[in-house]
């Protein structure tokens, strides 16, 4: 069994991809070819967001809006600690300082209570100025965007949504991409919508911000291409990656439906056996990961070993919360600073999830987990 199986999907799109690649070999516009415009327009229709800026990776999709906000070292951006490193790294790369926030043990997403406490503590300490919030749609479940918007407005903060895992999810009937002042996603191959290399995109309804982002994407270019008006980066997506995404976007909703069916099957079979992921009313997940919480670290190791014996791959996202990573040791967080995510990092593990898993395979994973627990 494969953790993420790209073979079956490839078989579905192979013919279309080969002719799309042939077209690129003919026109040879490898950078900013016509596929880029097509993809941005397709994604605009898909999300309903008025500006889509494709780019080189999910990380750059986070970095560019943060560069647009012109952060300085004394600017605080609040970010959950229980996420992929790039959610926080982007803040540092753009010149700001991350302030880490704990998560909810049921949804794995940022805790609003912990967020409010972190903002209050930061203001009281007086060393950093609160500037923004990066909510993360962890494992594909959208963050609580209404709750976060309320807090952001109270303190005058921007919201940059990290939907690297969450593109295609919904919150109160609205698609991800629509939340926050801007939203970043990733098309890394293992994400629910992945290309065949690195890629990302930024979504925003703010036309002025979009114009700055398009400039930042190409070295801060101005109207005169050789008069650069700001410091930017080489942040473009290439035409081949756009062609892959144009094809995959056509089958994406059907794949999301299958992911949700598989997640329901896991939950139905594992409820009462082990703690299953919670999707609150009004949310739909993309199931970038199906993540279970064991009763203890020891139980997790036992289950993962039992599954390995049966050739069932598992993975731990995330074994070390970011506030305890060596790169951020200088910020002075200790064990116990953010107890919920520290506890989860010892107990969570993810099981195979992709739209092409068979019912048989899902049931065999569930049986193996039940066998390891009893
Ligand atoms: C994958 C991921 C990123 C970074 O995306 P890349 O395309 O790998 O640069 C950022 N945030 C989260 C939550 C991710 O899962």
Short mmCIF file of C-alpha atoms and ligand atoms in Angstrom, two decimals:
data_model
loop_
_atom_site.label_atom_id
_atom_site.label_comp_id
_atom_site.label_asym_id
_atom_site.label_seq_id
_atom_site.Cartn_x
_atom_site.Cartn_y
_atom_site.Cartn_z
CA UNK A 1 0.00 0.00 0.00
CA UNK A 2 1.23 3.52 -0.74
CA UNK A 3 0.87 6.48 1.61
CA UNK A 4 0.21 8.82 -1.31
CA UNK A 5 -0.36 7.01 -4.61
CA UNK A 6 0.23 9.10 -7.73
CA UNK A 7 0.19 6.14 -10.15
CA UNK A 8 -3.55 5.62 -10.53
CA UNK A 9 -4.10 9.34 -10.95
CA UNK A 10 -1.35 9.53 -13.58
CA UNK A 11 -3.05 6.84 -15.63
CA UNK A 12 -6.17 9.03 -15.77
CA UNK A 13 -4.41 12.16 -17.02
CA UNK A 14 -1.43 10.73 -18.93
CA UNK A 15 -2.74 11.35 -22.48
CA UNK A 16 -3.81 14.89 -21.71
CA UNK A 17 -0.49 15.64 -19.99
CA UNK A 18 1.59 14.31 -22.86
CA UNK A 19 -0.17 16.54 -25.37
CA UNK A 20 0.02 19.54 -23.02
CA UNK A 21 3.77 18.94 -22.61
CA UNK A 22 4.14 18.58 -26.41
CA UNK A 23 2.50 21.98 -26.81
CA UNK A 24 5.09 23.47 -24.42
CA UNK A 25 7.94 21.79 -26.33
CA UNK A 26 6.56 23.56 -29.43
CA UNK A 27 6.03 27.07 -28.07
CA UNK A 28 9.06 26.90 -25.75
CA UNK A 29 7.76 29.57 -23.39
CA UNK A 30 8.95 27.58 -20.38
CA UNK A 31 8.57 30.55 -18.01
CA UNK A 32 5.29 32.52 -17.97
CA UNK A 33 3.92 30.58 -20.94
CA UNK A 34 0.20 30.60 -21.83
CA UNK A 35 -0.40 27.75 -19.33
CA UNK A 36 0.22 30.18 -16.46
CA UNK A 37 -2.56 32.53 -17.51
CA UNK A 38 -4.88 29.56 -18.11
CA UNK A 39 -4.18 28.07 -14.68
CA UNK A 40 -4.65 31.39 -12.89
CA UNK A 41 -7.98 31.87 -14.63
CA UNK A 42 -9.07 28.27 -13.82
CA UNK A 43 -8.14 28.75 -10.15
CA UNK A 44 -9.94 32.06 -10.07
CA UNK A 45 -13.13 30.34 -11.27
CA UNK A 46 -12.57 27.45 -8.86
CA UNK A 47 -12.16 29.61 -5.73
CA UNK A 48 -14.17 32.68 -6.69
CA UNK A 49 -11.27 34.93 -5.62
CA UNK A 50 -10.60 37.82 -7.99
CA UNK A 51 -6.77 37.67 -8.07
CA UNK A 52 -4.73 34.48 -8.36
CA UNK A 53 -0.94 34.79 -8.49
CA UNK A 54 0.77 31.49 -9.28
CA UNK A 55 4.28 31.12 -7.91
CA UNK A 56 7.26 28.88 -7.29
CA UNK A 57 6.20 27.16 -4.05
CA UNK A 58 3.89 27.30 -1.07
CA UNK A 59 6.72 28.81 0.94
CA UNK A 60 7.10 31.67 -1.55
CA UNK A 61 3.31 32.06 -1.56
CA UNK A 62 3.64 32.86 2.16
CA UNK A 63 6.82 34.93 1.87
CA UNK A 64 5.57 37.31 -0.85
CA UNK A 65 2.49 38.67 0.99
CA UNK A 66 4.66 39.04 4.11
CA UNK A 67 7.23 41.00 2.07
CA UNK A 68 4.36 43.18 0.85
CA UNK A 69 3.52 43.93 4.51
CA UNK A 70 7.14 45.15 4.97
CA UNK A 71 7.73 43.48 8.33
CA UNK A 72 10.52 44.46 10.67
CA UNK A 73 12.14 42.39 13.39
CA UNK A 74 9.96 43.96 16.07
CA UNK A 75 6.77 42.99 14.21
CA UNK A 76 5.00 39.94 15.62
CA UNK A 77 3.09 37.53 13.40
CA UNK A 78 1.05 34.92 15.27
CA UNK A 79 1.25 31.39 13.91
CA UNK A 80 0.37 27.94 15.24
CA UNK A 81 3.36 25.88 16.34
CA UNK A 82 1.75 22.61 15.23
CA UNK A 83 2.27 22.94 11.46
CA UNK A 84 4.88 22.53 8.76
CA UNK A 85 8.03 24.59 9.40
CA UNK A 86 7.43 26.93 6.42
CA UNK A 87 4.34 28.49 8.09
CA UNK A 88 6.73 30.18 10.56
CA UNK A 89 9.92 30.24 8.51
CA UNK A 90 8.21 32.55 5.99
CA UNK A 91 7.75 35.17 8.74
CA UNK A 92 11.45 35.12 9.58
CA UNK A 93 12.46 35.16 5.90
CA UNK A 94 10.30 38.25 5.39
CA UNK A 95 12.01 39.99 8.31
CA UNK A 96 9.39 39.59 11.08
CA UNK A 97 9.26 37.56 14.29
CA UNK A 98 6.93 34.58 14.73
CA UNK A 99 4.94 34.29 17.96
CA UNK A 100 3.79 30.72 18.43
CA UNK A 101 0.24 29.74 19.36
CA UNK A 102 -1.14 26.46 20.70
CA UNK A 103 -3.80 24.34 18.98
CA UNK A 104 -7.08 22.59 19.76
CA UNK A 105 -6.68 18.91 20.49
CA UNK A 106 -9.82 18.00 18.51
CA UNK A 107 -9.24 19.87 15.25
CA UNK A 108 -5.42 20.27 15.47
CA UNK A 109 -5.97 23.87 14.32
CA UNK A 110 -4.97 27.10 16.09
CA UNK A 111 -6.70 27.70 19.42
CA UNK A 112 -8.45 31.09 19.54
CA UNK A 113 -7.97 31.23 23.30
CA UNK A 114 -4.24 30.65 22.94
CA UNK A 115 -4.15 33.27 20.15
CA UNK A 116 -5.81 35.91 22.32
CA UNK A 117 -3.46 35.10 25.20
CA UNK A 118 -0.42 35.36 22.92
CA UNK A 119 -1.55 38.76 21.60
CA UNK A 120 -2.25 40.06 25.11
CA UNK A 121 1.11 38.78 26.38
CA UNK A 122 2.94 40.35 23.43
CA UNK A 123 1.30 43.75 23.99
CA UNK A 124 2.03 43.61 27.72
CA UNK A 125 5.68 42.72 27.19
CA UNK A 126 6.03 45.62 24.77
CA UNK A 127 9.01 44.32 22.78
CA UNK A 128 7.07 43.35 19.65
CA UNK A 129 4.18 45.01 17.82
CA UNK A 130 1.36 42.65 16.74
CA UNK A 131 0.97 42.88 12.95
CA UNK A 132 -0.65 39.75 11.59
CA UNK A 133 -1.97 36.22 11.99
CA UNK A 134 -1.21 33.15 9.87
CA UNK A 135 -3.97 30.59 10.46
CA UNK A 136 -3.20 27.15 9.00
CA UNK A 137 -5.75 24.69 7.55
CA UNK A 138 -3.94 21.78 9.15
CA UNK A 139 -4.36 18.38 7.51
CA UNK A 140 -6.92 20.03 5.20
CA UNK A 141 -9.43 21.29 7.78
CA UNK A 142 -10.09 25.04 7.40
CA UNK A 143 -9.21 27.21 10.39
CA UNK A 144 -12.00 29.01 12.32
CA UNK A 145 -11.89 32.05 10.04
CA UNK A 146 -14.81 33.99 11.56
CA UNK A 147 -13.33 33.69 15.03
CA UNK A 148 -9.89 34.69 13.78
CA UNK A 149 -11.30 37.64 11.79
CA UNK A 150 -12.95 38.98 14.95
CA UNK A 151 -9.66 38.91 16.84
CA UNK A 152 -7.71 40.35 13.87
CA UNK A 153 -10.14 43.28 13.57
CA UNK A 154 -10.02 43.96 17.29
CA UNK A 155 -6.23 44.41 17.15
CA UNK A 156 -5.90 45.71 13.57
CA UNK A 157 -3.98 42.67 12.30
CA UNK A 158 -3.75 41.23 8.79
CA UNK A 159 -4.66 37.59 8.12
CA UNK A 160 -2.56 35.51 5.75
CA UNK A 161 -4.24 32.11 5.46
CA UNK A 162 -1.87 29.15 5.05
CA UNK A 163 -4.04 26.82 2.95
CA UNK A 164 -1.08 24.78 1.70
CA UNK A 165 -3.01 21.68 2.77
CA UNK A 166 -6.48 23.18 2.62
CA UNK A 167 -7.23 24.22 -0.97
CA UNK A 168 -10.63 22.78 -1.87
CA UNK A 169 -11.94 22.76 1.71
CA UNK A 170 -14.97 24.80 2.78
CA UNK A 171 -15.94 26.85 5.83
CA UNK A 172 -19.56 27.94 6.29
CA UNK A 173 -20.25 27.30 2.61
CA UNK A 174 -17.28 29.30 1.32
CA UNK A 175 -14.21 27.84 -0.34
CA UNK A 176 -10.72 28.28 1.07
CA UNK A 177 -8.83 30.94 -0.83
CA UNK A 178 -11.57 33.42 0.10
CA UNK A 179 -10.43 33.85 3.71
CA UNK A 180 -7.95 36.35 5.04
CA UNK A 181 -6.45 39.39 3.35
CA UNK A 182 -4.54 36.87 1.26
CA UNK A 183 -4.33 33.10 1.14
CA UNK A 184 -1.32 30.96 0.22
CA UNK A 185 -1.43 27.42 -1.12
CA UNK A 186 1.14 24.83 -2.18
CA UNK A 187 1.17 22.45 -5.13
CA UNK A 188 3.97 20.26 -3.77
CA UNK A 189 3.33 16.77 -5.23
CA UNK A 190 2.05 15.29 -1.94
CA UNK A 191 -0.57 18.00 -1.35
CA UNK A 192 -4.20 17.25 -2.29
CA UNK A 193 -3.72 19.28 -5.51
CA UNK A 194 -0.09 18.71 -6.45
CA UNK A 195 2.07 19.32 -9.52
CA UNK A 196 5.19 17.42 -10.62
CA UNK A 197 7.71 19.68 -8.94
CA UNK A 198 7.39 22.77 -6.76
CA UNK A 199 4.57 25.26 -7.16
CA UNK A 200 2.21 27.49 -5.22
CA UNK A 201 -0.36 30.25 -5.54
CA UNK A 202 -1.63 33.30 -3.70
CA UNK A 203 -5.31 34.31 -3.66
CA UNK A 204 -6.54 37.80 -2.80
CA UNK A 205 -9.48 40.09 -3.48
CA UNK A 206 -7.25 43.09 -2.71
CA UNK A 207 -6.25 44.47 -6.15
CA UNK A 208 -3.51 46.74 -4.76
CA UNK A 209 -1.91 43.86 -2.88
CA UNK A 210 -2.17 41.69 -6.02
CA UNK A 211 -0.26 44.27 -8.02
CA UNK A 212 2.55 44.31 -5.46
CA UNK A 213 2.62 40.49 -5.41
CA UNK A 214 2.94 40.31 -9.21
CA UNK A 215 5.88 42.70 -8.98
CA UNK A 216 7.49 40.79 -6.09
CA UNK A 217 7.20 37.56 -8.10
CA UNK A 218 9.63 38.96 -10.68
CA UNK A 219 12.37 40.73 -8.71
CA UNK A 220 10.16 43.68 -7.80
CA UNK A 221 9.78 44.75 -11.40
CA UNK A 222 8.02 48.03 -12.19
CA UNK A 223 6.12 49.22 -15.24
CA UNK A 224 9.51 49.58 -16.92
CA UNK A 225 10.83 46.04 -16.63
CA UNK A 226 14.41 47.26 -16.03
CA UNK A 227 13.47 49.83 -13.39
CA UNK A 228 12.94 47.59 -10.38
CA UNK A 229 10.82 49.36 -7.80
CA UNK A 230 11.26 47.02 -4.81
CA UNK A 231 13.29 44.01 -3.70
CA UNK A 232 11.51 40.84 -4.76
CA UNK A 233 12.44 37.33 -5.72
CA UNK A 234 12.43 34.88 -8.60
CA UNK A 235 9.09 33.41 -7.61
CA UNK A 236 7.49 32.21 -10.83
CA UNK A 237 5.88 28.84 -11.55
CA UNK A 238 7.06 27.15 -14.75
CA UNK A 239 4.77 26.28 -17.65
CA UNK A 240 5.08 22.49 -17.20
CA UNK A 241 3.83 22.66 -13.63
CA UNK A 242 0.90 24.83 -14.71
CA UNK A 243 0.00 22.27 -17.40
CA UNK A 244 -0.06 19.49 -14.79
CA UNK A 245 -2.31 21.55 -12.53
CA UNK A 246 -4.71 22.49 -15.36
CA UNK A 247 -5.32 18.75 -15.93
CA UNK A 248 -5.51 17.81 -12.27
CA UNK A 249 -7.90 20.63 -11.37
CA UNK A 250 -10.50 19.06 -13.68
CA UNK A 251 -10.65 15.89 -11.57
CA UNK A 252 -9.97 17.59 -8.23
CA UNK A 253 -13.56 17.84 -6.97
CA UNK A 254 -14.20 14.18 -7.80
CA UNK A 255 -11.00 13.31 -5.91
CA UNK A 256 -12.06 15.38 -2.91
CA UNK A 257 -15.34 13.49 -2.80
CA UNK A 258 -13.42 10.21 -2.75
CA UNK A 259 -11.09 11.49 -0.02
CA UNK A 260 -14.13 12.38 2.09
CA UNK A 261 -15.66 8.96 1.52
CA UNK A 262 -12.43 7.27 2.60
CA UNK A 263 -12.15 9.51 5.68
CA UNK A 264 -15.73 8.58 6.66
CA UNK A 265 -14.87 4.91 6.26
CA UNK A 266 -11.83 5.29 8.52
CA UNK A 267 -13.84 7.17 11.13
CA UNK A 268 -16.79 4.74 11.08
CA UNK A 269 -14.45 1.81 11.62
CA UNK A 270 -12.14 3.40 14.19
CA UNK A 271 -14.55 5.38 16.35
CA UNK A 272 -14.32 4.14 19.94
CA UNK A 273 -11.06 2.32 19.14
CA UNK A 274 -8.79 5.35 18.89
CA UNK A 275 -9.32 9.14 18.80
CA UNK A 276 -10.39 10.06 15.25
CA UNK A 277 -10.13 13.54 13.69
CA UNK A 278 -13.00 15.94 14.33
CA UNK A 279 -14.65 17.95 11.54
CA UNK A 280 -16.98 20.51 13.20
CA UNK A 281 -20.36 21.39 11.63
CA UNK A 282 -19.99 23.88 8.79
CA UNK A 283 -16.55 22.64 7.73
CA UNK A 284 -15.35 20.28 5.00
CA UNK A 285 -11.78 18.99 4.91
CA UNK A 286 -9.58 18.12 1.96
CA UNK A 287 -8.06 15.32 4.07
CA UNK A 288 -4.50 16.22 3.15
CA UNK A 289 -3.79 13.82 6.01
CA UNK A 290 -6.00 11.48 8.01
CA UNK A 291 -4.46 11.86 11.46
CA UNK A 292 -5.25 9.78 14.53
CA UNK A 293 -4.32 10.50 18.16
CA UNK A 294 -3.08 7.52 20.16
CA UNK A 295 -3.64 7.26 23.91
CA UNK A 296 0.10 7.62 24.57
CA UNK A 297 3.42 7.88 22.79
CA UNK A 298 4.06 4.23 23.57
CA UNK A 299 0.77 3.17 22.01
CA UNK A 300 1.56 5.21 18.90
CA UNK A 301 4.91 3.46 18.46
CA UNK A 302 3.27 0.07 18.94
CA UNK A 303 0.57 0.79 16.34
CA UNK A 304 3.04 2.20 13.81
CA UNK A 305 5.31 -0.83 14.22
CA UNK A 306 2.36 -3.24 13.82
CA UNK A 307 1.29 -1.46 10.62
CA UNK A 308 4.84 -1.52 9.28
CA UNK A 309 4.89 -5.31 9.75
CA UNK A 310 1.85 -5.45 7.45
CA UNK A 311 3.48 -3.14 4.85
CA UNK A 312 1.14 -0.28 5.74
CA UNK A 313 3.03 3.02 5.71
CA UNK A 314 2.40 5.68 8.37
CA UNK A 315 3.94 9.08 9.09
CA UNK A 316 4.11 11.53 11.98
CA UNK A 317 3.13 15.14 11.26
CA UNK A 318 4.61 16.80 13.28
CA UNK A 319 7.11 15.16 15.63
CA UNK A 320 8.59 18.45 16.90
CA UNK A 321 6.37 21.54 17.27
CA UNK A 322 8.09 24.52 15.67
CA UNK A 323 8.55 26.47 18.92
CA UNK A 324 10.88 23.67 20.07
CA UNK A 325 12.85 23.43 16.80
CA UNK A 326 16.55 24.30 17.07
CA UNK A 327 16.24 27.13 14.55
CA UNK A 328 13.98 29.01 16.97
CA UNK A 329 15.85 28.19 20.19
CA UNK A 330 16.85 31.88 20.46
CA UNK A 331 13.18 32.85 20.96
CA UNK A 332 13.32 31.17 24.35
CA UNK A 333 10.36 28.80 24.28
CA UNK A 334 10.57 25.87 26.71
CA UNK A 335 8.98 22.45 27.02
CA UNK A 336 5.56 23.22 28.47
CA UNK A 337 5.17 26.60 26.69
CA UNK A 338 2.44 25.20 24.42
CA UNK A 339 1.23 22.04 26.16
CA UNK A 340 -1.49 20.86 23.74
CA UNK A 341 0.68 20.72 20.63
CA UNK A 342 3.61 19.29 22.60
CA UNK A 343 1.34 16.47 23.76
CA UNK A 344 -0.11 15.90 20.28
CA UNK A 345 3.34 15.74 18.72
CA UNK A 346 4.01 12.67 20.88
CA UNK A 347 0.71 10.93 20.07
CA UNK A 348 -0.40 11.67 16.49
CA UNK A 349 0.23 9.61 13.39
CA UNK A 350 -1.22 9.67 9.89
CA UNK A 351 -2.39 6.69 7.86
CA UNK A 352 -2.51 6.26 4.07
CA UNK A 353 -4.83 8.79 2.42
CA UNK A 354 -5.37 9.27 -1.29
CA UNK A 355 -8.47 9.21 -3.49
CA UNK A 356 -7.53 5.90 -5.06
CA UNK A 357 -7.42 3.72 -1.93
CA UNK A 358 -9.79 0.76 -2.20
CA UNK A 359 -12.38 -0.11 0.44
CA UNK A 360 -10.38 -3.29 1.05
CA UNK A 361 -7.22 -1.29 1.76
CA UNK A 362 -8.97 1.10 4.14
CA UNK A 363 -10.51 -1.80 6.04
CA UNK A 364 -7.16 -3.58 6.28
CA UNK A 365 -5.59 -0.45 7.85
CA UNK A 366 -8.45 -0.31 10.38
CA UNK A 367 -8.10 -4.02 11.20
CA UNK A 368 -4.34 -3.64 11.71
CA UNK A 369 -4.90 -0.72 14.12
CA UNK A 370 -7.54 -2.65 16.07
CA UNK A 371 -5.20 -5.65 16.26
CA UNK A 372 -2.35 -3.51 17.61
CA UNK A 373 -4.48 -1.88 20.32
CA UNK A 374 -6.16 -4.87 21.88
C1 LIG B 1 3.64 22.20 2.37
C2 LIG B 1 3.37 23.33 3.28
C3 LIG B 1 3.96 24.59 3.10
C4 LIG B 1 5.05 24.86 2.12
O1 LIG B 1 4.76 24.54 0.80
P1 LIG B 1 5.96 24.23 -0.23
O2 LIG B 1 5.27 24.21 -1.56
O3 LIG B 1 6.53 22.91 0.15
O4 LIG B 1 6.95 25.32 -0.13
C5 LIG B 1 3.57 25.61 3.96
N1 LIG B 1 2.67 25.41 4.93
C6 LIG B 1 2.10 24.21 5.15
C7 LIG B 1 1.08 24.06 6.23
C8 LIG B 1 2.44 23.12 4.33
O5 LIG B 1 1.86 21.94 4.56
#
